[in-house]
């Protein structure tokens, strides 16, 4: 279990006394974890006493750290987990050696890098769960003119080896971070985290329907710049204390690919590993590996070198889904092709400026589409971002699309060549290459890249190679296979999304389905 109700009891009791309603809410959540044996017995309709399994309670951030280090390629590494809040802590750091982790410190509630970012994201009028990602994209359009104010909101604290929040700018330490679920789309959202002082220093709060102005972009840039200052300082202090030059990152903050990409230039660290489900979705893996190594002392034997751990479908299942859809009867042309021919024809479709749905193998684990449930397009066309947004994705115009690049070509096209197999690092595109791949190059000249190896994903590598053979560019634009919905998983969902949106063609396993335009 990636929860330990007994962790940080003193801090919890202190805040339980100050915020009884928050404490009641937490108690309900924790009761679920305490009664796991009973819940399991009820699910299997058996007596709890007959369940022989031993249960381990793993603290939130220890599970985060284990989910990164124990599946990393590193024998030794600095470890850092940072998120909103979990088991009453927001940040934990330490060192991993072999099959052991040593925890050096943690930062307790209410101080939190995640809540810092979320509070300013809310202030900027982005209220949905996960909107921090949008503000990170928006930051590239601004100047960090308000950095001094943000330094007052997020402060360096030598005692914590990290930071504390300027609590006058927040409300969660008084009322508790309230989570609620929207009825319409079942998405979670946090209650308001910032106080009046935020607007008294930064200007009027932006309402969600109001236009995004330059001052909002500047606040976003300041928010990101201050996060980076504190993040790099923590990593640098860890790197200085130990001779380790590798870091494993986890927690929601580890998805800040902009900050991650700058680690190499701002700290002594030379290697970064962030596994693809670095947020709370990575808990099951983290808790399991924690028990296996830290508690049972088993040796390391696994490196997570790809993200394709989700459901996969056989050719027979895909064929059945195509037949059941009736798509061929509606005039779409369906062809079953050998791999090289499939890659060659798919690359030609992309190079022709068309939009291709690309569904292959097992689904990705984690929030990013990494070439198995992706929509792929030509990165060379400056208008491709607008075309994708208009026809399929319907996203805010300031959000960038990502490039997938043949791993072996990374250094030729980007300022760094360290692998980024899970799209968790953003690097500057080399200046002379920017006009060659304008679609996935962000306004600040960076790209949140995925480096693709033949070993990790042979078919996606074959597609990008075929595109390079045709165009000289070893890059495709990659965005998730969905339209304001969860990423498709099953072939039926891919066909449904393909038919609903205005994609031109769909590759589904070994099958190429040409859309209405291309069948002529
Ligand atoms: Fe977390």
Short mmCIF file of C-alpha atoms and ligand atoms in Angstrom, two decimals:
data_model
loop_
_atom_site.label_atom_id
_atom_site.label_comp_id
_atom_site.label_asym_id
_atom_site.label_seq_id
_atom_site.Cartn_x
_atom_site.Cartn_y
_atom_site.Cartn_z
CA UNK A 1 0.00 0.00 0.00
CA UNK A 2 1.51 3.35 -1.02
CA UNK A 3 0.15 5.06 2.10
CA UNK A 4 1.19 5.06 5.71
CA UNK A 5 -1.47 6.56 7.97
CA UNK A 6 1.05 6.67 10.80
CA UNK A 7 3.60 8.82 8.95
CA UNK A 8 4.11 12.34 10.35
CA UNK A 9 1.53 11.82 13.11
CA UNK A 10 2.72 14.86 15.08
CA UNK A 11 2.16 17.26 12.14
CA UNK A 12 -1.19 15.64 11.39
CA UNK A 13 -2.40 16.02 14.96
CA UNK A 14 -1.31 19.67 15.02
CA UNK A 15 -3.34 20.46 11.88
CA UNK A 16 -6.23 18.19 12.90
CA UNK A 17 -6.72 20.38 15.96
CA UNK A 18 -6.60 23.56 13.86
CA UNK A 19 -8.78 22.25 10.99
CA UNK A 20 -11.34 19.72 12.23
CA UNK A 21 -13.22 19.46 8.90
CA UNK A 22 -10.03 18.77 6.94
CA UNK A 23 -9.04 16.19 9.55
CA UNK A 24 -12.41 14.43 9.21
CA UNK A 25 -11.96 14.24 5.42
CA UNK A 26 -8.46 12.83 5.79
CA UNK A 27 -9.65 10.31 8.37
CA UNK A 28 -12.22 8.96 5.90
CA UNK A 29 -9.54 8.48 3.24
CA UNK A 30 -7.12 6.85 5.67
CA UNK A 31 -9.79 4.50 7.02
CA UNK A 32 -9.91 2.97 3.54
CA UNK A 33 -6.21 2.11 3.72
CA UNK A 34 -6.35 0.83 7.27
CA UNK A 35 -9.19 -1.59 6.37
CA UNK A 36 -7.55 -3.09 3.29
CA UNK A 37 -7.60 -6.65 4.63
CA UNK A 38 -11.32 -6.36 5.32
CA UNK A 39 -11.99 -4.76 1.91
CA UNK A 40 -10.06 -7.51 0.18
CA UNK A 41 -11.96 -10.19 2.11
CA UNK A 42 -15.30 -8.56 1.21
CA UNK A 43 -14.32 -8.38 -2.48
CA UNK A 44 -13.56 -12.11 -2.51
CA UNK A 45 -16.43 -12.96 -0.19
CA UNK A 46 -14.19 -14.56 2.40
CA UNK A 47 -13.24 -14.23 6.05
CA UNK A 48 -10.50 -11.59 6.70
CA UNK A 49 -8.77 -14.10 9.01
CA UNK A 50 -8.24 -16.47 6.09
CA UNK A 51 -6.23 -13.90 4.10
CA UNK A 52 -2.66 -14.95 4.69
CA UNK A 53 -1.05 -12.06 2.80
CA UNK A 54 1.21 -9.72 4.73
CA UNK A 55 0.42 -6.01 4.29
CA UNK A 56 3.06 -3.29 4.22
CA UNK A 57 2.33 0.41 4.61
CA UNK A 58 4.70 2.48 2.50
CA UNK A 59 4.84 6.20 3.00
CA UNK A 60 3.67 8.28 0.02
CA UNK A 61 7.01 9.83 -0.93
CA UNK A 62 9.01 6.70 -0.21
CA UNK A 63 6.76 4.92 -2.73
CA UNK A 64 7.39 7.79 -5.18
CA UNK A 65 11.16 7.52 -4.72
CA UNK A 66 11.10 3.72 -5.02
CA UNK A 67 9.02 3.98 -8.22
CA UNK A 68 11.84 5.98 -9.77
CA UNK A 69 15.11 4.63 -8.34
CA UNK A 70 14.45 0.88 -8.29
CA UNK A 71 13.48 0.82 -11.99
CA UNK A 72 16.18 3.31 -13.08
CA UNK A 73 19.36 2.34 -14.92
CA UNK A 74 21.46 3.84 -12.08
CA UNK A 75 23.33 1.86 -9.44
CA UNK A 76 23.66 5.08 -7.39
CA UNK A 77 21.62 8.25 -7.60
CA UNK A 78 20.34 11.32 -5.80
CA UNK A 79 16.57 10.95 -5.24
CA UNK A 80 13.94 13.70 -5.11
CA UNK A 81 10.17 13.42 -4.88
CA UNK A 82 8.02 16.55 -4.98
CA UNK A 83 4.26 16.93 -5.38
CA UNK A 84 1.26 18.66 -3.81
CA UNK A 85 0.84 16.58 -0.70
CA UNK A 86 0.96 12.94 0.38
CA UNK A 87 1.03 11.46 3.89
CA UNK A 88 1.35 15.07 5.09
CA UNK A 89 4.62 15.70 3.27
CA UNK A 90 5.20 17.38 -0.08
CA UNK A 91 8.86 16.69 -0.73
CA UNK A 92 11.38 14.01 0.19
CA UNK A 93 14.98 13.48 -0.82
CA UNK A 94 17.75 11.02 -0.25
CA UNK A 95 20.25 8.75 -1.93
CA UNK A 96 19.82 5.36 -3.58
CA UNK A 97 22.61 2.77 -3.68
CA UNK A 98 22.00 -0.70 -5.12
CA UNK A 99 18.86 -2.12 -3.56
CA UNK A 100 18.64 0.46 -0.74
CA UNK A 101 17.38 4.01 -0.37
CA UNK A 102 18.49 6.31 2.45
CA UNK A 103 16.09 9.16 3.16
CA UNK A 104 17.87 12.40 4.08
CA UNK A 105 14.92 14.71 4.65
CA UNK A 106 11.34 15.71 3.95
CA UNK A 107 9.29 18.88 3.89
CA UNK A 108 5.97 18.65 5.73
CA UNK A 109 2.58 20.21 5.03
CA UNK A 110 1.72 23.03 4.41
CA UNK A 111 4.91 23.80 2.46
CA UNK A 112 4.75 22.36 -1.02
CA UNK A 113 6.17 23.01 -4.50
CA UNK A 114 3.07 21.37 -6.01
CA UNK A 115 0.62 23.54 -4.08
CA UNK A 116 2.76 26.62 -4.88
CA UNK A 117 2.41 25.90 -8.60
CA UNK A 118 -1.28 25.00 -8.32
CA UNK A 119 -2.11 28.14 -6.31
CA UNK A 120 -0.61 30.48 -8.92
CA UNK A 121 -2.17 28.37 -11.70
CA UNK A 122 -5.57 28.99 -10.04
CA UNK A 123 -4.81 32.70 -9.65
CA UNK A 124 -4.17 32.78 -13.42
CA UNK A 125 -7.68 31.40 -14.04
CA UNK A 126 -6.84 27.78 -14.82
CA UNK A 127 -8.91 25.77 -12.40
CA UNK A 128 -8.93 22.22 -13.71
CA UNK A 129 -6.88 19.38 -12.30
CA UNK A 130 -3.65 19.18 -14.30
CA UNK A 131 -3.82 22.76 -15.63
CA UNK A 132 -0.32 23.40 -14.26
CA UNK A 133 0.81 21.94 -17.57
CA UNK A 134 -0.90 24.75 -19.48
CA UNK A 135 0.72 27.42 -17.31
CA UNK A 136 4.14 25.82 -17.85
CA UNK A 137 3.49 26.20 -21.61
CA UNK A 138 2.26 29.77 -21.14
CA UNK A 139 5.41 30.70 -19.20
CA UNK A 140 7.47 30.59 -22.39
CA UNK A 141 5.52 33.60 -23.71
CA UNK A 142 6.34 35.83 -20.74
CA UNK A 143 9.18 37.56 -18.96
CA UNK A 144 9.83 36.81 -15.27
CA UNK A 145 9.11 40.42 -14.32
CA UNK A 146 7.44 39.44 -11.05
CA UNK A 147 10.22 37.16 -9.88
CA UNK A 148 10.75 39.23 -6.71
CA UNK A 149 7.14 38.69 -5.65
CA UNK A 150 7.34 34.98 -6.42
CA UNK A 151 10.50 34.79 -4.29
CA UNK A 152 8.38 36.08 -1.45
CA UNK A 153 5.71 33.42 -2.15
CA UNK A 154 8.20 30.54 -2.41
CA UNK A 155 11.17 31.14 -0.12
CA UNK A 156 14.49 29.36 0.27
CA UNK A 157 14.80 27.85 3.70
CA UNK A 158 18.21 26.60 4.85
CA UNK A 159 16.65 24.70 7.75
CA UNK A 160 14.61 22.53 5.41
CA UNK A 161 17.45 22.24 2.89
CA UNK A 162 14.81 23.46 0.51
CA UNK A 163 11.98 25.93 0.83
CA UNK A 164 8.96 27.17 2.69
CA UNK A 165 5.87 28.99 1.46
CA UNK A 166 5.07 32.60 2.32
CA UNK A 167 1.91 31.43 4.02
CA UNK A 168 0.24 34.85 3.90
CA UNK A 169 -0.32 34.18 0.19
CA UNK A 170 -2.15 30.89 0.82
CA UNK A 171 -5.25 29.55 2.54
CA UNK A 172 -4.70 25.77 2.59
CA UNK A 173 -2.83 25.85 5.92
CA UNK A 174 -5.97 27.34 7.50
CA UNK A 175 -8.76 25.53 5.67
CA UNK A 176 -6.99 22.46 4.27
CA UNK A 177 -6.63 21.72 0.53
CA UNK A 178 -10.23 20.74 -0.33
CA UNK A 179 -10.63 18.29 -3.22
CA UNK A 180 -13.96 18.02 -5.05
CA UNK A 181 -15.21 16.16 -8.12
CA UNK A 182 -16.95 17.91 -11.01
CA UNK A 183 -20.26 16.22 -11.82
CA UNK A 184 -20.06 17.01 -15.53
CA UNK A 185 -16.83 15.22 -16.44
CA UNK A 186 -15.85 13.52 -13.16
CA UNK A 187 -12.59 15.45 -12.96
CA UNK A 188 -11.13 16.42 -9.59
CA UNK A 189 -10.40 20.00 -8.61
CA UNK A 190 -8.81 21.63 -5.62
CA UNK A 191 -10.49 24.41 -3.65
CA UNK A 192 -9.02 27.90 -3.85
CA UNK A 193 -5.50 27.86 -2.43
CA UNK A 194 -4.42 31.51 -2.68
CA UNK A 195 -5.31 34.44 -0.43
CA UNK A 196 -6.10 38.08 -1.20
CA UNK A 197 -2.43 38.91 -0.77
CA UNK A 198 -1.68 37.12 -4.06
CA UNK A 199 -3.79 39.64 -6.02
CA UNK A 200 -2.62 42.59 -3.93
CA UNK A 201 0.96 41.88 -5.07
CA UNK A 202 0.43 40.37 -8.54
CA UNK A 203 -2.66 42.27 -9.75
CA UNK A 204 -6.29 41.26 -10.26
CA UNK A 205 -7.11 37.57 -10.41
CA UNK A 206 -7.89 36.34 -13.94
CA UNK A 207 -11.31 34.73 -14.35
CA UNK A 208 -11.29 31.60 -16.58
CA UNK A 209 -13.32 33.29 -19.35
CA UNK A 210 -11.14 36.41 -19.48
CA UNK A 211 -8.47 36.78 -22.16
CA UNK A 212 -4.88 35.87 -21.36
CA UNK A 213 -2.88 39.11 -21.32
CA UNK A 214 0.86 39.78 -21.28
CA UNK A 215 0.83 40.36 -17.51
CA UNK A 216 -0.58 36.82 -17.05
CA UNK A 217 2.18 35.44 -19.24
CA UNK A 218 4.72 37.31 -17.14
CA UNK A 219 3.32 35.88 -13.89
CA UNK A 220 3.49 32.38 -15.44
CA UNK A 221 7.12 33.02 -16.45
CA UNK A 222 7.92 34.27 -12.93
CA UNK A 223 6.21 31.25 -11.36
CA UNK A 224 8.24 28.86 -13.51
CA UNK A 225 11.51 30.78 -12.98
CA UNK A 226 11.13 30.69 -9.19
CA UNK A 227 10.24 26.99 -9.22
CA UNK A 228 13.42 26.36 -11.19
CA UNK A 229 15.58 28.38 -8.78
CA UNK A 230 14.39 26.38 -5.79
CA UNK A 231 14.37 23.03 -7.63
CA UNK A 232 17.93 23.45 -8.89
CA UNK A 233 19.16 24.58 -5.47
CA UNK A 234 17.75 21.45 -3.85
CA UNK A 235 19.29 19.22 -6.50
CA UNK A 236 22.61 21.05 -6.34
CA UNK A 237 22.79 20.72 -2.55
CA UNK A 238 22.16 16.98 -2.87
CA UNK A 239 24.70 16.61 -5.66
CA UNK A 240 27.35 18.55 -3.74
CA UNK A 241 26.91 16.42 -0.62
CA UNK A 242 27.34 13.14 -2.46
CA UNK A 243 29.64 12.32 -5.37
CA UNK A 244 26.60 11.22 -7.39
CA UNK A 245 25.91 12.80 -10.74
CA UNK A 246 22.63 11.02 -11.46
CA UNK A 247 19.17 11.90 -10.19
CA UNK A 248 15.84 10.04 -10.10
CA UNK A 249 12.80 12.32 -9.91
CA UNK A 250 9.22 11.48 -8.98
CA UNK A 251 5.98 13.16 -7.89
CA UNK A 252 3.86 15.54 -9.95
CA UNK A 253 6.60 18.20 -10.02
CA UNK A 254 8.82 15.70 -11.88
CA UNK A 255 6.56 16.27 -14.90
CA UNK A 256 7.90 19.82 -15.16
CA UNK A 257 9.87 18.93 -18.28
CA UNK A 258 10.98 22.55 -18.77
CA UNK A 259 12.80 22.58 -15.41
CA UNK A 260 14.07 19.01 -15.91
CA UNK A 261 15.69 19.92 -19.22
CA UNK A 262 17.69 22.70 -17.56
CA UNK A 263 19.08 20.53 -14.74
CA UNK A 264 22.28 19.78 -16.70
CA UNK A 265 23.21 23.47 -17.08
CA UNK A 266 22.21 24.51 -13.57
CA UNK A 267 23.53 21.73 -11.34
CA UNK A 268 26.38 19.23 -11.20
CA UNK A 269 23.97 16.50 -12.26
CA UNK A 270 24.74 14.77 -15.54
CA UNK A 271 22.01 12.12 -15.81
CA UNK A 272 18.26 12.35 -15.13
CA UNK A 273 15.70 9.55 -14.89
CA UNK A 274 11.95 10.15 -14.62
CA UNK A 275 9.80 7.08 -15.17
CA UNK A 276 6.71 7.54 -17.38
CA UNK A 277 4.12 7.41 -14.56
CA UNK A 278 6.06 9.68 -12.20
CA UNK A 279 2.88 10.94 -10.50
CA UNK A 280 0.61 9.02 -8.16
CA UNK A 281 -0.17 6.51 -10.93
CA UNK A 282 3.31 5.11 -10.29
CA UNK A 283 2.49 4.11 -6.72
CA UNK A 284 1.71 0.44 -7.24
CA UNK A 285 5.10 -0.06 -8.84
CA UNK A 286 6.82 2.04 -6.19
CA UNK A 287 5.23 0.25 -3.26
CA UNK A 288 5.93 -3.18 -4.74
CA UNK A 289 9.59 -2.40 -5.44
CA UNK A 290 9.99 -0.80 -2.02
CA UNK A 291 8.93 -4.04 -0.33
CA UNK A 292 10.94 -6.20 -2.73
CA UNK A 293 14.22 -4.33 -2.27
CA UNK A 294 14.10 -2.17 0.84
CA UNK A 295 12.21 -4.62 3.07
CA UNK A 296 13.09 -8.03 1.62
CA UNK A 297 16.61 -7.14 0.46
CA UNK A 298 16.21 -8.70 -2.99
CA UNK A 299 18.78 -7.69 -5.63
CA UNK A 300 17.91 -5.28 -8.47
CA UNK A 301 17.03 -6.96 -11.76
CA UNK A 302 14.84 -4.61 -13.80
CA UNK A 303 15.25 -1.35 -15.72
CA UNK A 304 12.20 0.40 -17.10
CA UNK A 305 13.50 1.26 -20.56
CA UNK A 306 10.12 1.64 -22.23
CA UNK A 307 6.58 2.64 -21.27
CA UNK A 308 4.57 -0.01 -23.11
CA UNK A 309 3.03 -1.90 -20.19
CA UNK A 310 -0.67 -1.32 -20.95
CA UNK A 311 -3.18 -3.50 -22.82
CA UNK A 312 -2.27 -4.80 -26.30
CA UNK A 313 -4.40 -6.41 -28.98
CA UNK A 314 -3.67 -9.23 -31.44
CA UNK A 315 -4.00 -8.86 -35.21
CA UNK A 316 -7.12 -11.05 -35.02
CA UNK A 317 -8.68 -8.75 -32.40
CA UNK A 318 -7.85 -5.66 -34.46
CA UNK A 319 -9.25 -7.25 -37.63
CA UNK A 320 -12.45 -8.13 -35.73
CA UNK A 321 -12.76 -4.53 -34.47
CA UNK A 322 -12.35 -3.18 -38.02
CA UNK A 323 -14.96 -5.60 -39.37
CA UNK A 324 -17.39 -4.83 -36.54
CA UNK A 325 -17.06 -1.09 -37.21
CA UNK A 326 -18.33 -1.53 -40.78
CA UNK A 327 -15.76 1.05 -41.87
CA UNK A 328 -14.90 -0.78 -45.11
CA UNK A 329 -18.56 -0.79 -46.16
CA UNK A 330 -18.62 2.99 -45.75
CA UNK A 331 -16.00 3.37 -48.45
CA UNK A 332 -12.80 3.53 -46.39
CA UNK A 333 -9.99 1.48 -47.85
CA UNK A 334 -8.49 -1.04 -45.43
CA UNK A 335 -5.15 -2.67 -46.33
CA UNK A 336 -3.12 -5.19 -44.32
CA UNK A 337 0.56 -4.48 -44.97
CA UNK A 338 4.01 -5.81 -44.02
CA UNK A 339 5.87 -3.59 -41.54
CA UNK A 340 8.25 -1.78 -43.92
CA UNK A 341 5.49 -1.05 -46.43
CA UNK A 342 3.22 0.13 -43.62
CA UNK A 343 5.91 2.49 -42.30
CA UNK A 344 6.72 3.77 -45.78
CA UNK A 345 3.10 4.52 -46.70
CA UNK A 346 2.34 6.03 -43.29
CA UNK A 347 5.42 8.29 -43.58
CA UNK A 348 4.28 9.41 -47.05
CA UNK A 349 0.85 10.32 -45.66
CA UNK A 350 2.48 12.45 -42.94
CA UNK A 351 4.92 14.08 -45.36
CA UNK A 352 1.92 15.00 -47.51
CA UNK A 353 0.62 17.14 -44.62
CA UNK A 354 -2.07 14.69 -43.58
CA UNK A 355 -2.97 13.75 -40.01
CA UNK A 356 -2.39 10.13 -39.08
CA UNK A 357 -3.77 8.10 -36.15
CA UNK A 358 -1.07 5.63 -35.08
CA UNK A 359 -2.18 2.72 -32.91
CA UNK A 360 0.39 -0.01 -32.19
CA UNK A 361 1.23 -2.66 -29.61
CA UNK A 362 0.63 -2.16 -25.92
CA UNK A 363 -0.69 1.14 -24.56
CA UNK A 364 1.66 3.51 -22.76
CA UNK A 365 1.84 3.55 -18.97
CA UNK A 366 1.54 7.11 -17.69
CA UNK A 367 0.02 10.28 -19.12
CA UNK A 368 2.09 10.67 -22.31
CA UNK A 369 1.41 9.09 -25.69
CA UNK A 370 4.77 7.70 -26.78
CA UNK A 371 4.16 6.29 -30.23
CA UNK A 372 1.67 3.50 -29.51
CA UNK A 373 -1.49 5.61 -29.01
CA UNK A 374 -0.43 8.74 -30.88
CA UNK A 375 -1.60 11.15 -33.53
CA UNK A 376 1.35 11.86 -35.80
CA UNK A 377 1.87 14.78 -38.18
CA UNK A 378 4.48 16.65 -40.23
CA UNK A 379 6.73 18.79 -37.98
CA UNK A 380 7.97 20.86 -40.95
CA UNK A 381 4.71 22.74 -41.45
CA UNK A 382 4.37 25.90 -39.38
CA UNK A 383 0.58 25.73 -39.69
CA UNK A 384 0.33 22.13 -38.42
CA UNK A 385 -0.28 23.26 -34.84
CA UNK A 386 -3.29 25.31 -35.95
CA UNK A 387 -4.54 22.52 -38.22
CA UNK A 388 -4.37 19.96 -35.39
CA UNK A 389 -6.08 22.32 -32.96
CA UNK A 390 -8.80 23.26 -35.41
CA UNK A 391 -9.54 19.75 -36.60
CA UNK A 392 -8.87 17.49 -33.63
CA UNK A 393 -7.32 18.64 -30.39
CA UNK A 394 -9.17 21.92 -29.62
CA UNK A 395 -6.48 23.02 -27.16
CA UNK A 396 -5.32 26.45 -26.05
CA UNK A 397 -3.16 27.94 -28.77
CA UNK A 398 -0.24 28.59 -26.40
CA UNK A 399 0.24 24.89 -25.60
CA UNK A 400 3.06 23.27 -27.55
CA UNK A 401 3.02 19.97 -29.42
CA UNK A 402 5.86 17.52 -28.90
CA UNK A 403 8.51 16.13 -31.24
CA UNK A 404 9.49 12.44 -31.40
CA UNK A 405 13.03 12.08 -32.71
CA UNK A 406 15.22 9.12 -33.63
CA UNK A 407 17.42 8.84 -30.53
CA UNK A 408 20.59 8.67 -32.61
CA UNK A 409 19.86 12.11 -34.14
CA UNK A 410 19.09 13.94 -30.85
CA UNK A 411 22.40 15.82 -30.55
CA UNK A 412 22.18 17.04 -34.16
CA UNK A 413 18.79 18.67 -33.60
CA UNK A 414 18.77 19.61 -29.90
CA UNK A 415 21.22 21.38 -27.58
CA UNK A 416 21.37 18.27 -25.37
CA UNK A 417 21.54 14.61 -26.31
CA UNK A 418 20.75 12.96 -22.97
CA UNK A 419 17.89 10.47 -23.59
CA UNK A 420 14.30 11.60 -22.97
CA UNK A 421 12.38 8.40 -23.74
CA UNK A 422 9.28 9.40 -21.74
CA UNK A 423 8.90 13.05 -22.84
CA UNK A 424 9.90 14.32 -19.40
CA UNK A 425 12.65 16.70 -20.53
CA UNK A 426 12.50 19.77 -22.77
CA UNK A 427 15.64 20.96 -24.60
CA UNK A 428 16.43 23.90 -26.85
CA UNK A 429 16.13 22.99 -30.54
CA UNK A 430 19.40 23.94 -32.23
CA UNK A 431 18.89 27.43 -33.73
CA UNK A 432 19.69 26.32 -37.28
CA UNK A 433 17.08 23.55 -37.05
CA UNK A 434 14.20 25.57 -35.64
CA UNK A 435 12.79 26.65 -38.97
CA UNK A 436 12.97 23.06 -40.20
CA UNK A 437 10.62 21.79 -37.45
CA UNK A 438 8.47 24.82 -36.54
CA UNK A 439 5.35 22.84 -35.54
CA UNK A 440 6.74 21.15 -32.39
CA UNK A 441 9.17 23.98 -31.54
CA UNK A 442 7.79 26.10 -28.73
CA UNK A 443 7.86 29.89 -28.80
CA UNK A 444 11.05 29.90 -26.66
CA UNK A 445 12.82 27.58 -29.09
CA UNK A 446 12.48 24.43 -26.98
CA UNK A 447 10.84 21.07 -27.60
CA UNK A 448 9.48 18.56 -25.07
CA UNK A 449 11.05 15.71 -26.94
CA UNK A 450 10.67 11.95 -26.96
CA UNK A 451 13.85 10.14 -28.00
CA UNK A 452 12.92 6.92 -29.80
CA UNK A 453 15.23 3.89 -29.99
CA UNK A 454 14.77 0.83 -32.17
CA UNK A 455 15.03 -1.36 -29.05
CA UNK A 456 12.23 0.42 -27.15
CA UNK A 457 9.78 0.80 -30.04
CA UNK A 458 10.90 -0.79 -33.33
CA UNK A 459 7.75 0.09 -35.28
CA UNK A 460 7.65 3.75 -34.25
CA UNK A 461 11.38 3.94 -34.97
CA UNK A 462 10.67 2.46 -38.42
CA UNK A 463 7.98 5.08 -39.08
CA UNK A 464 10.25 8.01 -38.14
CA UNK A 465 13.11 6.47 -40.13
CA UNK A 466 10.85 6.21 -43.18
CA UNK A 467 9.84 9.87 -42.69
CA UNK A 468 13.54 10.83 -42.49
CA UNK A 469 14.31 8.88 -45.68
CA UNK A 470 11.57 10.81 -47.43
CA UNK A 471 12.23 14.29 -46.04
CA UNK A 472 15.69 14.38 -44.40
CA UNK A 473 14.02 15.19 -41.05
CA UNK A 474 14.28 12.49 -38.32
CA UNK A 475 11.40 14.00 -36.35
CA UNK A 476 7.61 13.66 -36.32
CA UNK A 477 5.08 15.68 -34.36
CA UNK A 478 3.46 13.42 -31.75
CA UNK A 479 0.31 14.17 -29.80
CA UNK A 480 -1.95 11.85 -27.83
CA UNK A 481 -4.63 9.84 -29.66
CA UNK A 482 -7.76 11.50 -28.26
CA UNK A 483 -10.04 14.50 -28.56
CA UNK A 484 -10.64 16.04 -25.12
CA UNK A 485 -11.15 12.59 -23.61
CA UNK A 486 -8.88 9.90 -22.12
CA UNK A 487 -6.29 8.56 -24.56
CA UNK A 488 -7.75 5.70 -26.62
CA UNK A 489 -6.79 2.23 -25.42
CA UNK A 490 -8.75 -0.32 -27.46
CA UNK A 491 -8.94 -0.57 -31.27
CA UNK A 492 -12.70 0.17 -31.14
CA UNK A 493 -11.95 3.45 -29.33
CA UNK A 494 -9.30 4.36 -31.90
CA UNK A 495 -11.73 3.75 -34.78
CA UNK A 496 -14.41 5.76 -32.99
CA UNK A 497 -12.04 8.72 -32.41
CA UNK A 498 -10.80 8.48 -36.02
CA UNK A 499 -14.37 8.63 -37.36
CA UNK A 500 -15.45 11.43 -35.00
CA UNK A 501 -12.50 13.69 -35.71
CA UNK A 502 -11.08 14.75 -39.02
CA UNK A 503 -8.02 12.53 -39.18
CA UNK A 504 -6.98 11.58 -42.70
CA UNK A 505 -5.73 8.05 -42.10
CA UNK A 506 -5.40 5.48 -39.38
CA UNK A 507 -2.80 2.80 -38.81
CA UNK A 508 -4.16 0.11 -36.54
CA UNK A 509 -1.61 -2.62 -35.94
CA UNK A 510 -0.83 -4.07 -39.39
CA UNK A 511 -3.75 -2.28 -41.05
CA UNK A 512 -3.78 1.04 -42.88
CA UNK A 513 -7.18 2.68 -43.16
CA UNK A 514 -7.39 5.55 -45.60
CA UNK A 515 -9.85 8.28 -44.76
CA UNK A 516 -12.38 10.07 -46.93
CA UNK A 517 -9.85 12.44 -48.55
CA UNK A 518 -7.16 9.86 -49.21
CA UNK A 519 -9.33 7.12 -50.68
CA UNK A 520 -9.85 9.14 -53.87
FE1 LIG B 1 2.18 12.15 -4.91
#
